[in-house]
Amino acid sequence: MAGVKHSNKKKRRNRHFYWNGKLHKVLRISYPENLVEAWCFKDHQSVALLYTDWKRRSELAVRTGAVTKLLRINRITISRAVDNEEIRLPERAYTLDSNKNPTYHWWSEKDVLELHEALLSHHSGRPRLDGKITPRQTLPTAAEIRAYFRNENTLYIRSDDGAMVPIFDR
């Protein structure tokens, strides 16, 4: 077909994941042996996992840029929350050579939900006379964050005033 571009490139899967609350990186996958070899950053050692368990129980790890897009906030907002000790910084990966230079912070679902809770306590706009807190209206709900991390679909409907309202199956 003329004008149609086909790409044979595979989409590379994120090699970082959380297992039992610790950040890991996939080093090697062996399908015939049903084995995943991964590096545990906290324990500084290589671990072997069953591929079937890894597919079912590994938790998604995302970098800070993806968190800012998901929560619709700026990196500065995250650094202020860390500086004010409202949240703790997530686990940081390092290079696997002899230097062990630190690389990126990787966020788990628990870390992002903790940040979301902290942001819900921040007031947006002018101070109210009654002293109540009005959180930022662009923040997603906790259910939307869980759906993102668990690869679930979020269904939106348009309300009468034109706003998109999320609908979740329970």
Coordinates of N, CA, C and O in Angstrom, one line a residue:
M1 N 0.8 -1.2 0.0 CA 0.0 0.0 0.0 C 0.9 1.2 0.0 O 1.9 1.3 0.7
A2 N 0.5 2.2 -0.8 CA 1.3 3.4 -0.8 C 0.9 4.3 0.3 O -0.2 4.5 0.7
G3 N 2.0 4.9 0.9 CA 1.8 5.9 2.0 C 1.6 5.2 3.4 O 1.4 6.0 4.3
V4 N 1.6 3.9 3.5 CA 1.5 3.3 4.8 C 2.9 2.8 5.3 O 3.6 2.1 4.5
K5 N 3.2 3.3 6.4 CA 4.5 2.9 7.0 C 4.3 1.8 8.0 O 3.5 1.9 8.9
H6 N 5.1 0.7 7.9 CA 5.0 -0.4 8.8 C 6.3 -0.4 9.6 O 7.4 -0.3 9.1
S7 N 6.2 -0.6 10.9 CA 7.4 -0.7 11.7 C 7.5 -2.1 12.3 O 6.6 -2.6 12.8
N8 N 8.7 -2.6 12.1 CA 8.9 -4.0 12.6 C 9.5 -3.9 14.0 O 9.9 -4.9 14.5
K9 N 9.6 -2.7 14.6 CA 10.3 -2.6 15.9 C 9.3 -3.1 16.9 O 8.1 -2.8 16.9
K10 N 9.8 -3.9 17.8 CA 9.1 -4.3 19.0 C 9.0 -3.2 20.0 O 10.0 -2.5 20.2
K11 N 7.9 -3.1 20.7 CA 7.9 -2.1 21.8 C 8.6 -2.7 23.0 O 8.3 -3.8 23.4
R12 N 9.7 -2.1 23.4 CA 10.5 -2.6 24.5 C 9.8 -2.5 25.8 O 9.3 -1.4 26.2
R13 N 9.7 -3.6 26.5 CA 9.0 -3.7 27.8 C 9.9 -3.0 28.8 O 11.2 -3.1 28.8
N14 N 9.3 -2.4 29.8 CA 10.1 -1.8 30.9 C 10.8 -2.9 31.6 O 10.2 -3.8 32.1
R15 N 12.1 -2.8 31.8 CA 12.9 -3.9 32.4 C 12.9 -3.8 33.9 O 13.4 -4.7 34.6
H16 N 12.4 -2.6 34.5 CA 12.4 -2.5 35.9 C 11.1 -2.8 36.5 O 10.0 -2.5 35.9
F17 N 11.0 -3.5 37.6 CA 9.8 -3.9 38.3 C 10.0 -4.0 39.8 O 11.1 -4.0 40.3
Y18 N 8.9 -4.0 40.5 CA 8.9 -4.2 42.0 C 8.5 -5.6 42.3 O 7.5 -6.1 41.7
W19 N 9.2 -6.2 43.2 CA 8.9 -7.6 43.7 C 9.1 -7.5 45.2 O 10.1 -7.3 45.7
N20 N 8.0 -7.8 45.9 CA 8.0 -7.8 47.4 C 8.5 -6.4 47.9 O 9.2 -6.3 48.9
G21 N 8.1 -5.3 47.2 CA 8.5 -4.0 47.7 C 9.9 -3.6 47.4 O 10.4 -2.5 47.8
K22 N 10.7 -4.4 46.6 CA 12.0 -4.0 46.3 C 12.2 -3.9 44.7 O 11.5 -4.6 44.0
L23 N 13.0 -2.9 44.3 CA 13.2 -2.6 42.9 C 14.1 -3.6 42.3 O 15.2 -3.9 42.9
H24 N 13.7 -4.2 41.2 CA 14.6 -5.2 40.4 C 14.7 -4.7 39.0 O 13.9 -4.0 38.5
K25 N 15.7 -5.3 38.3 CA 15.9 -5.1 36.9 C 16.1 -6.4 36.2 O 16.9 -7.2 36.7
V26 N 15.3 -6.7 35.1 CA 15.5 -8.0 34.4 C 16.8 -8.0 33.7 O 17.2 -7.1 33.0
L27 N 17.6 -9.1 34.0 CA 18.8 -9.3 33.3 C 18.7 -10.2 32.1 O 19.3 -10.0 31.1
R28 N 17.9 -11.2 32.4 CA 17.7 -12.3 31.3 C 16.4 -13.0 31.5 O 16.0 -13.3 32.7
I29 N 15.8 -13.3 30.4 CA 14.5 -14.2 30.5 C 14.8 -15.4 29.7 O 15.2 -15.3 28.5
S30 N 14.5 -16.6 30.3 CA 14.7 -17.9 29.6 C 13.3 -18.5 29.6 O 12.9 -19.1 30.6
Y31 N 12.6 -18.5 28.4 CA 11.3 -19.1 28.4 C 11.3 -20.6 28.5 O 10.5 -21.2 29.2
P32 N 12.3 -21.3 27.9 CA 12.3 -22.8 28.0 C 12.5 -23.2 29.5 O 11.9 -24.2 29.9
E33 N 13.3 -22.5 30.2 CA 13.6 -22.8 31.6 C 12.5 -22.2 32.5 O 12.6 -22.5 33.8
N34 N 11.6 -21.4 32.0 CA 10.6 -20.7 32.8 C 11.3 -19.9 33.9 O 10.9 -20.0 35.1
L35 N 12.3 -19.1 33.5 CA 13.2 -18.5 34.5 C 13.4 -17.0 34.1 O 13.6 -16.7 33.0
V36 N 13.4 -16.1 35.1 CA 13.8 -14.7 35.0 C 14.9 -14.5 35.9 O 14.8 -14.7 37.1
E37 N 16.0 -14.0 35.4 CA 17.1 -13.6 36.2 C 17.1 -12.1 36.4 O 17.0 -11.3 35.4
A38 N 17.1 -11.6 37.6 CA 16.9 -10.1 37.9 C 17.9 -9.7 38.9 O 18.4 -10.5 39.7
W39 N 18.2 -8.4 38.9 CA 19.1 -7.8 39.9 C 18.3 -7.0 40.9 O 17.5 -6.2 40.5
C40 N 18.5 -7.3 42.2 CA 17.8 -6.6 43.3 C 18.7 -5.5 43.7 O 19.8 -5.7 44.2
F41 N 18.2 -4.2 43.5 CA 19.0 -3.0 43.9 C 19.2 -2.9 45.4 O 20.3 -2.4 45.8
K42 N 18.2 -3.2 46.1 CA 18.4 -3.0 47.6 C 19.3 -4.1 48.2 O 20.1 -3.7 49.1
D43 N 19.2 -5.3 47.7 CA 20.1 -6.4 48.3 C 21.5 -6.5 47.6 O 22.3 -7.2 48.0
H44 N 21.6 -5.8 46.4 CA 22.9 -5.8 45.7 C 23.2 -7.2 45.2 O 24.4 -7.6 45.4
Q45 N 22.2 -8.0 44.7 CA 22.5 -9.3 44.3 C 21.6 -9.8 43.2 O 20.5 -9.2 43.1
S46 N 22.0 -10.8 42.5 CA 21.1 -11.3 41.4 C 20.2 -12.4 42.0 O 20.6 -13.1 43.0
V47 N 18.9 -12.4 41.5 CA 17.9 -13.3 42.0 C 17.3 -14.0 40.8 O 17.3 -13.5 39.7
A48 N 16.8 -15.2 41.0 CA 16.2 -16.0 40.0 C 14.7 -16.2 40.4 O 14.4 -16.5 41.5
L49 N 13.8 -15.9 39.4 CA 12.4 -16.0 39.7 C 11.7 -16.8 38.6 O 12.3 -16.9 37.5
L50 N 10.6 -17.5 38.9 CA 9.9 -18.2 37.9 C 9.2 -17.2 37.0 O 8.6 -16.3 37.4
Y51 N 9.3 -17.5 35.7 CA 8.7 -16.6 34.7 C 7.2 -16.4 34.9 O 6.7 -15.3 34.8
T52 N 6.5 -17.5 35.2 CA 5.1 -17.5 35.4 C 4.7 -16.6 36.6 O 3.7 -15.9 36.6
D53 N 5.5 -16.8 37.7 CA 5.2 -15.9 38.9 C 5.5 -14.5 38.6 O 4.8 -13.6 39.0
W54 N 6.6 -14.2 37.9 CA 7.0 -12.9 37.5 C 6.0 -12.2 36.7 O 5.6 -11.0 37.0
K55 N 5.4 -12.9 35.7 CA 4.3 -12.3 34.9 C 3.1 -11.9 35.7 O 2.4 -10.9 35.5
R56 N 2.8 -12.8 36.7 CA 1.6 -12.6 37.5 C 1.8 -11.6 38.7 O 0.9 -10.8 38.9
R57 N 2.9 -11.6 39.3 CA 3.0 -10.9 40.6 C 4.0 -9.7 40.6 O 4.0 -9.0 41.6
S58 N 4.7 -9.5 39.5 CA 5.6 -8.3 39.5 C 4.7 -7.0 39.4 O 3.7 -7.0 38.7
E59 N 5.2 -6.0 40.0 CA 4.5 -4.7 40.0 C 5.2 -3.7 39.1 O 6.5 -3.7 39.1
L60 N 4.5 -2.9 38.4 CA 5.0 -1.9 37.5 C 5.9 -0.9 38.2 O 5.5 -0.4 39.3
A61 N 7.0 -0.5 37.6 CA 7.8 0.5 38.1 C 7.9 1.6 37.0 O 8.1 1.3 35.9
V62 N 7.7 2.9 37.4 CA 7.7 3.9 36.4 C 8.6 5.0 36.9 O 8.9 5.2 38.1
R63 N 9.2 5.8 35.9 CA 10.1 6.8 36.2 C 9.3 8.1 36.6 O 8.1 8.2 36.5
T64 N 10.0 9.1 37.1 CA 9.4 10.3 37.6 C 8.7 11.1 36.5 O 7.6 11.6 36.7
G65 N 9.1 11.0 35.3 CA 8.4 11.7 34.2 C 7.1 11.1 33.9 O 6.1 11.9 33.6
A66 N 6.9 9.8 34.0 CA 5.6 9.2 33.8 C 4.7 9.5 35.0 O 3.5 9.7 34.8
V67 N 5.2 9.7 36.2 CA 4.4 10.1 37.3 C 3.9 11.5 37.2 O 2.7 11.8 37.5
T68 N 4.7 12.4 36.7 CA 4.3 13.8 36.5 C 3.2 13.8 35.4 O 2.2 14.6 35.5
K69 N 3.3 13.0 34.4 CA 2.2 13.0 33.3 C 0.9 12.3 33.9 O -0.2 12.8 33.6
L70 N 1.1 11.3 34.7 CA -0.1 10.6 35.3 C -0.9 11.5 36.2 O -2.1 11.6 36.2
L71 N -0.1 12.2 37.1 CA -0.8 13.1 38.1 C -1.0 14.5 37.6 O -1.6 15.3 38.3
R72 N -0.5 14.8 36.4 CA -0.7 16.1 35.8 C -0.1 17.2 36.7 O -0.7 18.2 37.0
I73 N 1.2 17.0 37.1 CA 1.9 17.9 38.0 C 3.3 18.2 37.4 O 3.7 17.5 36.4
N74 N 4.0 19.0 38.0 CA 5.4 19.4 37.6 C 6.4 18.7 38.5 O 6.0 18.3 39.7
R75 N 7.6 18.5 38.0 CA 8.6 17.9 38.9 C 8.9 18.7 40.1 O 9.3 18.1 41.2
I76 N 8.7 20.0 40.0 CA 9.0 20.9 41.2 C 8.0 20.6 42.3 O 8.4 20.6 43.5
T77 N 6.8 20.2 42.0 CA 5.8 19.8 43.0 C 6.2 18.6 43.7 O 6.1 18.5 45.0
I78 N 6.8 17.6 43.0 CA 7.3 16.4 43.7 C 8.5 16.8 44.6 O 8.6 16.3 45.7
S79 N 9.4 17.6 44.1 CA 10.6 17.9 44.9 C 10.2 18.7 46.2 O 10.8 18.6 47.2
R80 N 9.2 19.6 46.1 CA 8.7 20.3 47.2 C 8.1 19.4 48.2 O 8.3 19.5 49.5
A81 N 7.3 18.4 47.8 CA 6.7 17.4 48.7 C 7.8 16.6 49.4 O 7.7 16.3 50.6
V82 N 8.9 16.3 48.7 CA 10.1 15.6 49.3 C 10.8 16.5 50.3 O 11.1 16.1 51.4
D83 N 11.0 17.8 49.9 CA 11.7 18.7 50.8 C 10.9 19.0 52.1 O 11.5 19.2 53.2
N84 N 9.6 19.0 52.0 CA 8.7 19.2 53.2 C 8.4 18.0 54.0 O 7.6 18.0 54.9
E85 N 9.1 16.9 53.5 CA 9.0 15.5 54.2 C 7.6 15.0 54.2 O 7.2 14.4 55.2
E86 N 6.8 15.3 53.2 CA 5.4 14.8 53.1 C 5.5 13.4 52.5 O 4.6 12.6 52.8
I87 N 6.5 13.1 51.7 CA 6.7 11.8 51.1 C 8.1 11.5 51.1 O 9.0 12.4 51.4
R88 N 8.5 10.2 51.0 CA 9.9 9.8 50.9 C 10.2 9.6 49.4 O 9.3 9.3 48.6
L89 N 11.4 9.8 49.0 CA 11.8 9.5 47.6 C 11.7 8.0 47.4 O 12.1 7.2 48.2
P90 N 11.3 7.6 46.2 CA 11.3 6.2 45.9 C 12.7 5.6 45.6 O 13.6 6.4 45.6
E91 N 12.7 4.3 45.5 CA 14.0 3.7 45.4 C 14.7 4.1 44.1 O 14.0 4.4 43.0
R92 N 16.0 4.2 44.1 CA 16.8 4.7 43.0 C 17.6 3.5 42.4 O 18.2 2.8 43.2
A93 N 17.6 3.4 41.1 CA 18.5 2.4 40.5 C 19.9 2.9 40.3 O 20.1 4.1 40.5
Y94 N 20.8 2.0 40.0 CA 22.2 2.4 39.7 C 22.7 1.6 38.6 O 22.1 0.5 38.2
T95 N 23.8 2.0 38.0 CA 24.4 1.2 36.9 C 25.0 -0.1 37.5 O 25.4 -0.1 38.6
L96 N 25.0 -1.1 36.6 CA 25.4 -2.4 37.1 C 26.9 -2.7 36.9 O 27.3 -3.8 36.9
D97 N 27.6 -1.6 36.6 CA 29.1 -1.8 36.4 C 29.7 -1.6 37.8 O 29.1 -1.6 38.8
S98 N 31.0 -1.6 37.8 CA 31.8 -1.5 39.1 C 31.6 -0.1 39.7 O 31.8 0.1 40.9
N99 N 31.2 0.9 39.0 CA 31.0 2.3 39.5 C 29.8 2.5 40.3 O 29.7 3.3 41.3
K100 N 28.7 1.8 39.9 CA 27.4 1.9 40.6 C 26.9 3.3 40.7 O 26.4 3.8 41.7
N101 N 27.0 4.0 39.5 CA 26.5 5.4 39.5 C 24.9 5.4 39.6 O 24.3 4.7 38.9
P102 N 24.4 6.3 40.4 CA 22.9 6.3 40.5 C 22.3 6.8 39.2 O 22.8 7.7 38.5
T103 N 21.1 6.2 38.9 CA 20.4 6.7 37.7 C 19.1 7.3 38.0 O 19.0 8.4 38.5
Y104 N 18.0 6.6 37.8 CA 16.6 7.2 37.9 C 16.0 6.7 39.2 O 16.2 5.6 39.7
H105 N 15.0 7.5 39.7 CA 14.1 7.1 40.7 C 12.9 6.3 40.1 O 12.4 6.8 39.1
W106 N 12.6 5.2 40.6 CA 11.5 4.3 40.1 C 10.4 4.3 41.1 O 10.6 3.9 42.2
W107 N 9.2 4.6 40.7 CA 8.0 4.7 41.5 C 7.2 3.5 41.4 O 6.9 3.0 40.3
S108 N 6.7 3.0 42.6 CA 5.8 1.9 42.6 C 4.4 2.5 42.7 O 4.2 3.7 42.9
E109 N 3.4 1.6 42.7 CA 2.0 2.1 42.8 C 1.8 2.7 44.2 O 1.1 3.7 44.4
K110 N 2.4 2.0 45.2 CA 2.3 2.5 46.6 C 2.9 3.9 46.7 O 2.4 4.8 47.4
D111 N 4.1 4.2 46.1 CA 4.7 5.5 46.1 C 3.9 6.6 45.5 O 3.8 7.7 46.0
V112 N 3.3 6.2 44.4 CA 2.4 7.2 43.7 C 1.2 7.5 44.5 O 0.7 8.7 44.5
L113 N 0.6 6.5 45.1 CA -0.6 6.7 45.9 C -0.3 7.6 47.1 O -1.1 8.4 47.6
E114 N 0.9 7.4 47.7 CA 1.4 8.2 48.8 C 1.5 9.7 48.4 O 1.1 10.6 49.1
L115 N 2.1 9.9 47.2 CA 2.2 11.2 46.7 C 0.8 11.8 46.4 O 0.6 13.0 46.7
H116 N -0.1 11.0 45.9 CA -1.4 11.5 45.6 C -2.1 11.9 46.9 O -2.8 13.0 47.0
E117 N -2.0 11.2 48.0 CA -2.5 11.5 49.3 C -2.0 12.9 49.8 O -2.7 13.7 50.3
A118 N -0.6 13.0 49.6 CA 0.0 14.3 50.0 C -0.5 15.5 49.2 O -0.8 16.6 49.8
L119 N -0.7 15.3 47.9 CA -1.2 16.4 47.1 C -2.7 16.7 47.4 O -3.1 17.9 47.2
L120 N -3.4 15.7 47.9 CA -4.8 16.0 48.2 C -4.9 16.9 49.4 O -6.0 17.6 49.6
S121 N -3.9 17.0 50.2 CA -3.9 17.9 51.4 C -3.4 19.3 51.1 O -3.3 20.1 52.0
H122 N -3.0 19.5 49.8 CA -2.5 20.9 49.4 C -3.7 21.7 49.0 O -4.5 21.2 48.1
H123 N -3.8 22.9 49.5 CA -4.9 23.8 49.0 C -4.5 24.5 47.7 O -3.4 24.9 47.5
S124 N -5.5 24.6 46.8 CA -5.3 25.3 45.6 C -6.1 26.5 45.5 O -7.3 26.5 45.8
G125 N -5.4 27.6 45.2 CA -6.1 28.9 45.1 C -6.1 29.8 46.3 O -5.3 29.5 47.2
R126 N -7.0 30.7 46.4 CA -7.0 31.7 47.5 C -7.5 30.9 48.8 O -8.3 30.0 48.7
P127 N -7.0 31.4 49.9 CA -7.5 30.7 51.2 C -9.0 30.9 51.3 O -9.6 32.0 51.0
R128 N -9.7 29.8 51.8 CA -11.1 29.9 52.0 C -11.4 30.5 53.3 O -10.6 30.4 54.3
L129 N -12.6 31.1 53.4 CA -13.0 31.8 54.7 C -13.3 30.7 55.8 O -13.1 30.9 57.0
D130 N -13.8 29.5 55.3 CA -14.1 28.5 56.3 C -12.9 27.6 56.7 O -13.0 26.8 57.5
G131 N -11.7 27.9 56.0 CA -10.5 27.2 56.4 C -10.4 25.8 55.7 O -9.4 25.1 56.0
K132 N -11.3 25.3 54.9 CA -11.3 24.0 54.3 C -10.3 24.0 53.2 O -9.9 25.0 52.7
I133 N -9.9 22.8 52.8 CA -8.9 22.6 51.7 C -9.6 22.3 50.4 O -10.4 21.4 50.4
T134 N -9.2 22.9 49.4 CA -9.7 22.6 48.0 C -8.5 22.1 47.2 O -7.6 22.8 46.8
P135 N -8.4 20.8 47.0 CA -7.3 20.2 46.3 C -7.4 20.6 44.8 O -8.4 21.0 44.3
R136 N -6.3 20.4 44.1 CA -6.2 20.7 42.7 C -7.2 19.8 41.9 O -7.3 18.6 42.1
Q137 N -8.0 20.5 41.0 CA -9.0 19.8 40.4 C -8.6 18.9 39.2 O -9.3 18.0 38.7
T138 N -7.3 19.0 38.8 CA -6.8 18.2 37.7 C -6.2 16.9 38.2 O -5.8 16.1 37.3
L139 N -6.1 16.7 39.5 CA -5.6 15.4 40.0 C -6.5 14.3 39.6 O -7.7 14.4 39.7
P140 N -5.9 13.1 39.2 CA -6.8 12.0 38.9 C -7.2 11.3 40.3 O -6.7 11.6 41.3
T141 N -8.2 10.5 40.2 CA -8.7 9.8 41.4 C -7.7 8.6 41.7 O -6.9 8.2 40.8
A142 N -7.8 8.1 42.9 CA -7.0 7.0 43.3 C -7.3 5.7 42.4 O -6.4 4.9 42.1
A143 N -8.6 5.6 42.0 CA -9.0 4.5 41.2 C -8.3 4.6 39.8 O -8.0 3.6 39.2
E144 N -8.2 5.8 39.3 CA -7.5 6.0 38.0 C -6.0 5.6 38.1 O -5.5 5.0 37.1
I145 N -5.4 5.9 39.2 CA -4.0 5.6 39.4 C -3.8 4.1 39.5 O -3.0 3.5 38.8
R146 N -4.7 3.4 40.2 CA -4.7 1.9 40.3 C -4.9 1.3 38.9 O -4.3 0.3 38.6
A147 N -5.8 1.8 38.2 CA -6.1 1.3 36.8 C -4.9 1.5 35.9 O -4.6 0.6 35.1
Y148 N -4.1 2.6 36.1 CA -2.9 2.8 35.3 C -1.9 1.7 35.6 O -1.3 1.1 34.7
F149 N -1.7 1.4 36.9 CA -0.6 0.5 37.3 C -1.0 -1.0 37.0 O -0.2 -1.8 36.9
R150 N -2.3 -1.3 37.0 CA -2.8 -2.6 36.8 C -3.2 -2.9 35.4 O -3.9 -3.9 35.1
N151 N -2.9 -1.9 34.4 CA -3.3 -2.0 33.0 C -4.8 -2.3 32.8 O -5.2 -3.1 32.0
E152 N -5.6 -1.7 33.6 CA -7.1 -1.8 33.5 C -7.6 -0.6 32.7 O -7.0 0.5 32.6
N153 N -8.7 -0.8 32.0 CA -9.3 0.3 31.2 C -10.1 1.2 32.1 O -10.8 0.7 33.1
T154 N -10.1 2.5 31.8 CA -10.9 3.4 32.5 C -12.0 4.0 31.5 O -11.6 4.5 30.4
L155 N -13.2 3.8 31.8 CA -14.3 4.3 30.9 C -14.8 5.6 31.3 O -15.1 5.8 32.5
Y156 N -14.8 6.6 30.4 CA -15.3 7.9 30.7 C -16.6 8.2 29.9 O -16.8 7.7 28.8
I157 N -17.5 8.9 30.6 CA -18.7 9.4 29.9 C -18.7 10.9 30.0 O -18.2 11.5 30.9
R158 N -19.4 11.5 29.0 CA -19.5 13.0 29.0 C -20.8 13.4 29.7 O -21.8 12.9 29.4
S159 N -20.6 14.2 30.7 CA -21.8 14.7 31.5 C -22.5 15.8 30.7 O -22.1 16.2 29.6
D160 N -23.6 16.2 31.2 CA -24.4 17.2 30.6 C -23.7 18.6 30.4 O -23.9 19.3 29.4
D161 N -22.8 18.9 31.3 CA -22.0 20.1 31.2 C -20.7 20.0 30.3 O -20.0 20.9 30.2
G162 N -20.5 18.8 29.8 CA -19.4 18.6 28.9 C -18.1 18.0 29.6 O -17.1 17.8 28.9
A163 N -18.2 17.8 30.9 CA -17.0 17.3 31.6 C -16.9 15.8 31.4 O -18.0 15.1 31.3
M164 N -15.7 15.2 31.4 CA -15.5 13.8 31.3 C -15.5 13.2 32.7 O -14.6 13.6 33.5
V165 N -16.4 12.2 32.9 CA -16.5 11.6 34.3 C -16.1 10.2 34.2 O -16.6 9.4 33.3
P166 N -15.1 9.7 35.0 CA -14.7 8.3 34.9 C -15.8 7.3 35.5 O -16.4 7.7 36.5
I167 N -15.9 6.2 34.9 CA -16.8 5.2 35.4 C -16.0 3.9 35.6 O -15.2 3.5 34.7
F168 N -16.2 3.3 36.7 CA -15.4 2.1 37.1 C -16.3 0.9 37.4 O -17.3 1.0 38.0
D169 N -15.9 -0.3 36.9 CA -16.6 -1.5 37.2 C -16.1 -2.1 38.5 O -14.9 -2.2 38.7
R170 N -16.9 -2.4 39.4 CA -16.5 -2.9 40.7 C -16.9 -4.3 40.8 O -17.9 -4.8 40.4

